[in-house]
Amino acid sequence: MWRTMCPKPPWFLTSISGRSGSESVLRQSSMKGKVRKTCKSKKLPCPSVLNHFDQQYSEELGDLWAPARAVLLDPPSWQYGVMLNRFSSVADITQLLLAQGFSLLLPQTDVSKLPYNNASSVSNSTHQKGKGTLSHLYFSKCPPEDLSLQPFITYHASSQPHQSELPLNFPQSSLQCYIHLHPLRFPSQPHRPGQLKQYYLLNAASLLPVLALQVRDGDKVLDLCSAPGGKAVAIMQSATPDLLCCNEPDPHRREWLAKTLESFLPASLSSRVMVSAQDGRSVGQSESGFYDKVLVDAPCSNDRSWLYSSDRHRGQQRLEHRSRLPLLQAQLLRSAISAVRPGGVVVYSTCTLSSLENSAVVETVLNDFPDAEVENLWEEIALPLSKYFAFISLPGHAGIDPQPFLCPQNVSASCSHHRLGILVVPQPGKAWGPMFLSRIRKKG
Ligand SMILES: C[S@@+](CC[C@H](N)C(=O)[O-])C[C@H]1O[C@@H](n2cnc3c(N)ncnc32)[C@H](O)[C@@H]1O
């Protein structure tokens, strides 16, 4: 159905004009060692939202709330990941990242051997054929994270290992994300007419739902709530699905999504990546059993951003909206489970700490699907990645652990408790998240 609604993705229909590769290298090099943009103005947290968080999260997170609160209230301490684009040539950026002391988050497969990966030839041939520019559509305004623009301090590559430090048995990935132990913020890449972007800045915890989805070449994948497209780009870095349907009902955000896809993916992928505009709640009916994998990166409270609501009124509006979100989230998750084939998986994720939008949603929906079960991400993701992220595991409401606990580092002990998902809680020195994820498999 989405094919008829949106026969060609907007990013495919557009032609764009080129700029030389050397120019982009020059732009990047000129950033080196400079103190970049300074913060526009120091944003203050919204008191009513903070108050609400204090009440809810001190109860839900216990002792873990105070350090999480400290991180959320200190944007300069937030960390940023740099996800490279395998469809662009990234040698110059990689060098720059290494020189600044960034290192790889994940063990790598050899990206050069992947289909569609002919980086420089894609960006220099396919895209330069077109004329005109899409710059009028480009969302150049800074994302909310720009609250924390940091001086660009130089660290020496020799002091930081280049390779990922994850256990050897952690699955290799073609997803190249560089992170830094310190809260350095690599500069955003401006729009480059005629060229694909080389990297995407993100909260590295946003990659975890994509890792949990385990997309393989040839899969049919639905990104149910897709804009602005960060996870869609990450999916296409991880594998080459036969189909990635990026769904976004909000027209303004869908335009943003299309722009992201256009900036990161070569036109040669246009037959595999589509944009649709459905209300995600209806997809389970219209596309029942069609997909191998569905990501529900649900509309949620977005704690980082909501804490900095522009004024009391906006904060209050959001808190009222917050109470209505679990219903929508449960409807989306039900729809997603209906849209996967038997044996297929759904990953449900949010960027809030709220258990009402996380484990409670998963628990409610599972009651309606006796043929679906939650899989154990604790051992697969939380334990191996606990060096970088602070995870807690979430029992059901009638659960076994009255008090959440942090995933211990360097522990291989198995965790036999039934879990509804894992939650990345920002902590000093591990200032990633919030990010909740749960993987649900429909029995085959
Ligand atoms: C958290 S954002 C998704 C972020 C995106 N996955 C990414 O990584 O860039 C949630 C998105 O869900 C969309 N949304 C809201 N209601 C929806 C619905 N009924 N069906 C599908 N998507 C919806 C919102 O417009 C928003 O763009």
Short mmCIF file of N, CA and C in Angstrom, two decimals, residues 31-39 75-78 80 100 102 146-155 180 182-187:
data_model
loop_
_atom_site.label_atom_id
_atom_site.label_comp_id
_atom_site.label_asym_id
_atom_site.label_seq_id
_atom_site.Cartn_x
_atom_site.Cartn_y
_atom_site.Cartn_z
N MET A 31 38.72 23.15 10.43
CA MET A 31 38.10 23.12 11.75
C MET A 31 39.08 22.70 12.82
N LYS A 32 40.15 22.03 12.37
CA LYS A 32 41.04 21.37 13.32
C LYS A 32 41.64 22.38 14.31
N GLY A 33 41.56 22.04 15.57
CA GLY A 33 42.21 22.84 16.59
C GLY A 33 41.49 24.15 16.91
N LYS A 34 40.39 24.42 16.22
CA LYS A 34 39.72 25.70 16.48
C LYS A 34 38.69 25.57 17.57
N VAL A 35 38.48 26.64 18.29
CA VAL A 35 37.32 26.69 19.16
C VAL A 35 36.16 27.07 18.25
N ARG A 36 35.20 26.16 18.14
CA ARG A 36 34.11 26.41 17.19
C ARG A 36 33.04 27.28 17.83
N LYS A 37 31.88 27.28 17.16
CA LYS A 37 30.76 28.09 17.65
C LYS A 37 30.64 28.02 19.16
N THR A 38 30.30 29.10 19.77
CA THR A 38 30.03 29.03 21.20
C THR A 38 28.52 28.87 21.40
N CYS A 39 28.11 28.46 22.58
CA CYS A 39 26.68 28.30 22.84
C CYS A 39 25.99 29.64 22.66
N PRO A 75 24.41 20.07 30.10
CA PRO A 75 24.64 19.77 28.69
C PRO A 75 26.11 19.72 28.26
N PRO A 76 27.00 20.55 28.82
CA PRO A 76 28.39 20.42 28.38
C PRO A 76 29.01 19.05 28.67
N SER A 77 28.39 18.26 29.54
CA SER A 77 28.96 16.93 29.83
C SER A 77 28.42 15.86 28.88
N TRP A 78 27.47 16.22 28.02
CA TRP A 78 26.86 15.21 27.15
C TRP A 78 27.86 14.75 26.10
N TYR A 80 28.82 12.72 22.39
CA TYR A 80 28.29 12.60 21.03
C TYR A 80 29.05 11.56 20.25
N GLN A 100 41.89 13.38 16.95
CA GLN A 100 41.22 14.01 18.10
C GLN A 100 40.99 13.04 19.24
N PHE A 102 39.23 10.07 19.07
CA PHE A 102 38.02 9.25 18.99
C PHE A 102 38.42 7.80 18.70
N ASP A 146 22.81 21.11 20.21
CA ASP A 146 23.79 22.18 20.07
C ASP A 146 23.88 23.06 21.30
N LEU A 147 23.03 22.78 22.27
CA LEU A 147 23.17 23.43 23.56
C LEU A 147 24.58 23.30 24.10
N SER A 148 25.22 22.20 23.73
CA SER A 148 26.45 21.85 24.43
C SER A 148 27.68 21.94 23.55
N LEU A 149 27.69 22.83 22.59
CA LEU A 149 28.86 22.94 21.74
C LEU A 149 30.11 23.13 22.57
N GLN A 150 31.10 22.38 22.22
CA GLN A 150 32.30 22.32 23.06
C GLN A 150 33.51 22.86 22.32
N PRO A 151 34.47 23.44 23.07
CA PRO A 151 35.74 23.75 22.44
C PRO A 151 36.33 22.47 21.86
N PHE A 152 36.97 22.59 20.72
CA PHE A 152 37.49 21.42 20.02
C PHE A 152 38.91 21.17 20.52
N ILE A 153 39.03 20.41 21.59
CA ILE A 153 40.33 20.19 22.23
C ILE A 153 41.07 19.10 21.46
N THR A 154 42.36 19.21 21.34
CA THR A 154 43.12 18.18 20.64
C THR A 154 43.63 17.12 21.61
N TYR A 155 43.30 15.88 21.31
CA TYR A 155 43.87 14.74 22.04
C TYR A 155 44.71 13.98 21.04
N HIS A 180 34.10 9.34 21.90
CA HIS A 180 35.22 9.87 22.68
C HIS A 180 34.88 9.72 24.15
N HIS A 182 35.65 11.72 26.38
CA HIS A 182 35.35 13.05 26.90
C HIS A 182 34.19 13.65 26.11
N PRO A 183 33.52 14.62 26.69
CA PRO A 183 32.36 15.18 25.98
C PRO A 183 32.74 16.15 24.86
N LEU A 184 33.47 15.63 23.89
CA LEU A 184 33.82 16.47 22.74
C LEU A 184 32.70 16.42 21.72
N ARG A 185 32.47 17.53 21.08
CA ARG A 185 31.43 17.53 20.05
C ARG A 185 32.09 17.84 18.71
N PHE A 186 32.10 16.85 17.86
CA PHE A 186 32.62 17.04 16.51
C PHE A 186 31.68 18.02 15.80
N PRO A 187 32.20 18.92 14.96
CA PRO A 187 31.30 19.89 14.32
C PRO A 187 30.31 19.22 13.38
#
